[in-house]
Short mmCIF file of C-alpha atoms in Angstrom, two decimals:
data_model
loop_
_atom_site.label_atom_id
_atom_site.label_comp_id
_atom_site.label_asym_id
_atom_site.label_seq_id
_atom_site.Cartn_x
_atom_site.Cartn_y
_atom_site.Cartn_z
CA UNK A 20 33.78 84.03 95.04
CA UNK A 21 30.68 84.86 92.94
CA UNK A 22 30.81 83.47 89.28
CA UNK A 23 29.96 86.25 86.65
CA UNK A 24 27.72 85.23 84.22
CA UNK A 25 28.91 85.26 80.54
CA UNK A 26 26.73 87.38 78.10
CA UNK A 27 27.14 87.68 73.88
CA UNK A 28 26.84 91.20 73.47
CA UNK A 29 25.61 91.23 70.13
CA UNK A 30 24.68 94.98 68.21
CA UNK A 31 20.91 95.14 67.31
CA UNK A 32 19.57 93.38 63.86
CA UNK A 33 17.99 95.69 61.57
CA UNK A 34 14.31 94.20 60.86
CA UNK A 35 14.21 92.79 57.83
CA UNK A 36 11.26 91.94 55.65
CA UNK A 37 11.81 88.70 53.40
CA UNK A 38 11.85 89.25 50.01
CA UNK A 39 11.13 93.04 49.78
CA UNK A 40 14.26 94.35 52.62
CA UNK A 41 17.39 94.67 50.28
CA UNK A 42 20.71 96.37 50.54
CA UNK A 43 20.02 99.72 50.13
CA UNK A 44 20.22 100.28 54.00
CA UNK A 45 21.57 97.51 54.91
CA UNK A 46 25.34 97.20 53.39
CA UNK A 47 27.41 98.04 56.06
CA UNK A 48 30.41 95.42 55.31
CA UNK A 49 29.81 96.29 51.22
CA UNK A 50 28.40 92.77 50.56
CA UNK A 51 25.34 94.20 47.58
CA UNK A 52 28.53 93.82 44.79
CA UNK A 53 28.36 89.97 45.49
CA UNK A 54 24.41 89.58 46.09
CA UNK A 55 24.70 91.34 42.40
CA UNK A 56 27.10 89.01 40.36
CA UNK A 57 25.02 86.30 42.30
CA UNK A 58 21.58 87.83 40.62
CA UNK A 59 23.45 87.96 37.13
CA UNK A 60 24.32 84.71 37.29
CA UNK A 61 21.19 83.13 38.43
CA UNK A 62 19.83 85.35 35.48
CA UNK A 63 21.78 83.22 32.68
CA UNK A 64 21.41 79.96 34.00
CA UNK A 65 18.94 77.70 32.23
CA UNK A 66 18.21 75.36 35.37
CA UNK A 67 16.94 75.25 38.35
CA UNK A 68 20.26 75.74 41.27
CA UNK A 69 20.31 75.36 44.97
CA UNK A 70 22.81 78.32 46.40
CA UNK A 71 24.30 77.21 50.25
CA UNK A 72 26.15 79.96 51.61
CA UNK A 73 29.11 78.43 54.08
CA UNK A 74 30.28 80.12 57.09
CA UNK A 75 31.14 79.84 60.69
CA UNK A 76 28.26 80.86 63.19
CA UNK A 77 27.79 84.87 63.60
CA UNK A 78 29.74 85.81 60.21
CA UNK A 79 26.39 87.49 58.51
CA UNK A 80 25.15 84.18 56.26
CA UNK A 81 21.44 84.55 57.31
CA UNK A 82 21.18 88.83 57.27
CA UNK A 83 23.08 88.34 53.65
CA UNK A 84 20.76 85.80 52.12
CA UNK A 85 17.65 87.60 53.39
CA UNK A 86 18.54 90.94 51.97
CA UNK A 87 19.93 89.54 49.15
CA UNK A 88 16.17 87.97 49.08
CA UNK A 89 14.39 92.05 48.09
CA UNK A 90 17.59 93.05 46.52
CA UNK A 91 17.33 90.46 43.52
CA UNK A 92 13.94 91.91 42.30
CA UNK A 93 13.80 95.23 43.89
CA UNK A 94 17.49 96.76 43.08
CA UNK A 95 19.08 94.44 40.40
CA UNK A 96 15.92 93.60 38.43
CA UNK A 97 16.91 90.01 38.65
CA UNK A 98 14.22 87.72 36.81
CA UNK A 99 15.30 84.20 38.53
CA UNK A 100 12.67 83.21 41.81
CA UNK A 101 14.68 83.23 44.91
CA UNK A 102 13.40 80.79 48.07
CA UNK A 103 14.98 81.55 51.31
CA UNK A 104 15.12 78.20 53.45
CA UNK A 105 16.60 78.25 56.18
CA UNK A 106 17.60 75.05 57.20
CA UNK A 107 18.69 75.99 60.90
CA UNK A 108 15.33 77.45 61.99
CA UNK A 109 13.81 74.07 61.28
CA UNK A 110 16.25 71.47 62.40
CA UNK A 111 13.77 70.00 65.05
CA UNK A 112 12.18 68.51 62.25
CA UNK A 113 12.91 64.56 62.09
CA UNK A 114 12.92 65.07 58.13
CA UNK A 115 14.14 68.87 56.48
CA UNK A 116 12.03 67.91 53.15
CA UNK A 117 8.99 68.90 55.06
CA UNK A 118 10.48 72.35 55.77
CA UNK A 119 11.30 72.93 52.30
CA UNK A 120 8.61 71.95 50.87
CA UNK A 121 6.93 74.63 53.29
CA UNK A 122 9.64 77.21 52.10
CA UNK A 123 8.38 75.90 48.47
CA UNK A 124 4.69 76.01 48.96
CA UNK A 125 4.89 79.17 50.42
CA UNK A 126 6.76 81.31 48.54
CA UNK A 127 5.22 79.83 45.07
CA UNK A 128 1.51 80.35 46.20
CA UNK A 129 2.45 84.21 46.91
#
């Protein structure tokens, strides 16, 4: 009997540019409303936060916190700096403060 092999079918990602790609054409499951209270509240805070976003594996985490990355300035006028880190992408690192401080370096130099 020949085994079938087991594929994720998976519909295409939309390419997304980092801090510039927002919502705009991206919103299919209406998430924007969210990624705006989130801007507004970032907005009034006085101190510099850390936001995780918590989720199982496939439930739209990374897509959301990347648009949500050109949405903040480019569609809610949000004044706070956003850093996207993702901690995933560089977990073969022995220690994740060298990614972040990457993430850091990066974005503040631009």
């Amino acid at each position: 009997m020949e085994l079938l092999k087991m594929r994720r079918i998976s519909p295409p990602k939309p390419q997304l540019k980092l801090y510039e790609s927002g919502f705009s054409q991206n919103d299919q499951l209406g998430r924007s409303g969210l990624a705006r209270r989130m801007t507004q509240l970032l907005d009034i805070l006085d101190e510099p936060v850390v936001v995780a976003l918590d989720g199982g594996w496939g439930e739209g985490k990374s897509f959301f916190l990347q648009c949500w990355t050109g949405a903040h300035k480019h569609e809610f006028q949000g004044q706070s700096e956003l850093i996207y880190f993702d901690a995933f992408a560089k977990d073969y690192l022995q220690d994740p403060l060298v990614g972040l401080v990457e993430a850091l370096s990066t974005r503040l130099s631009d």
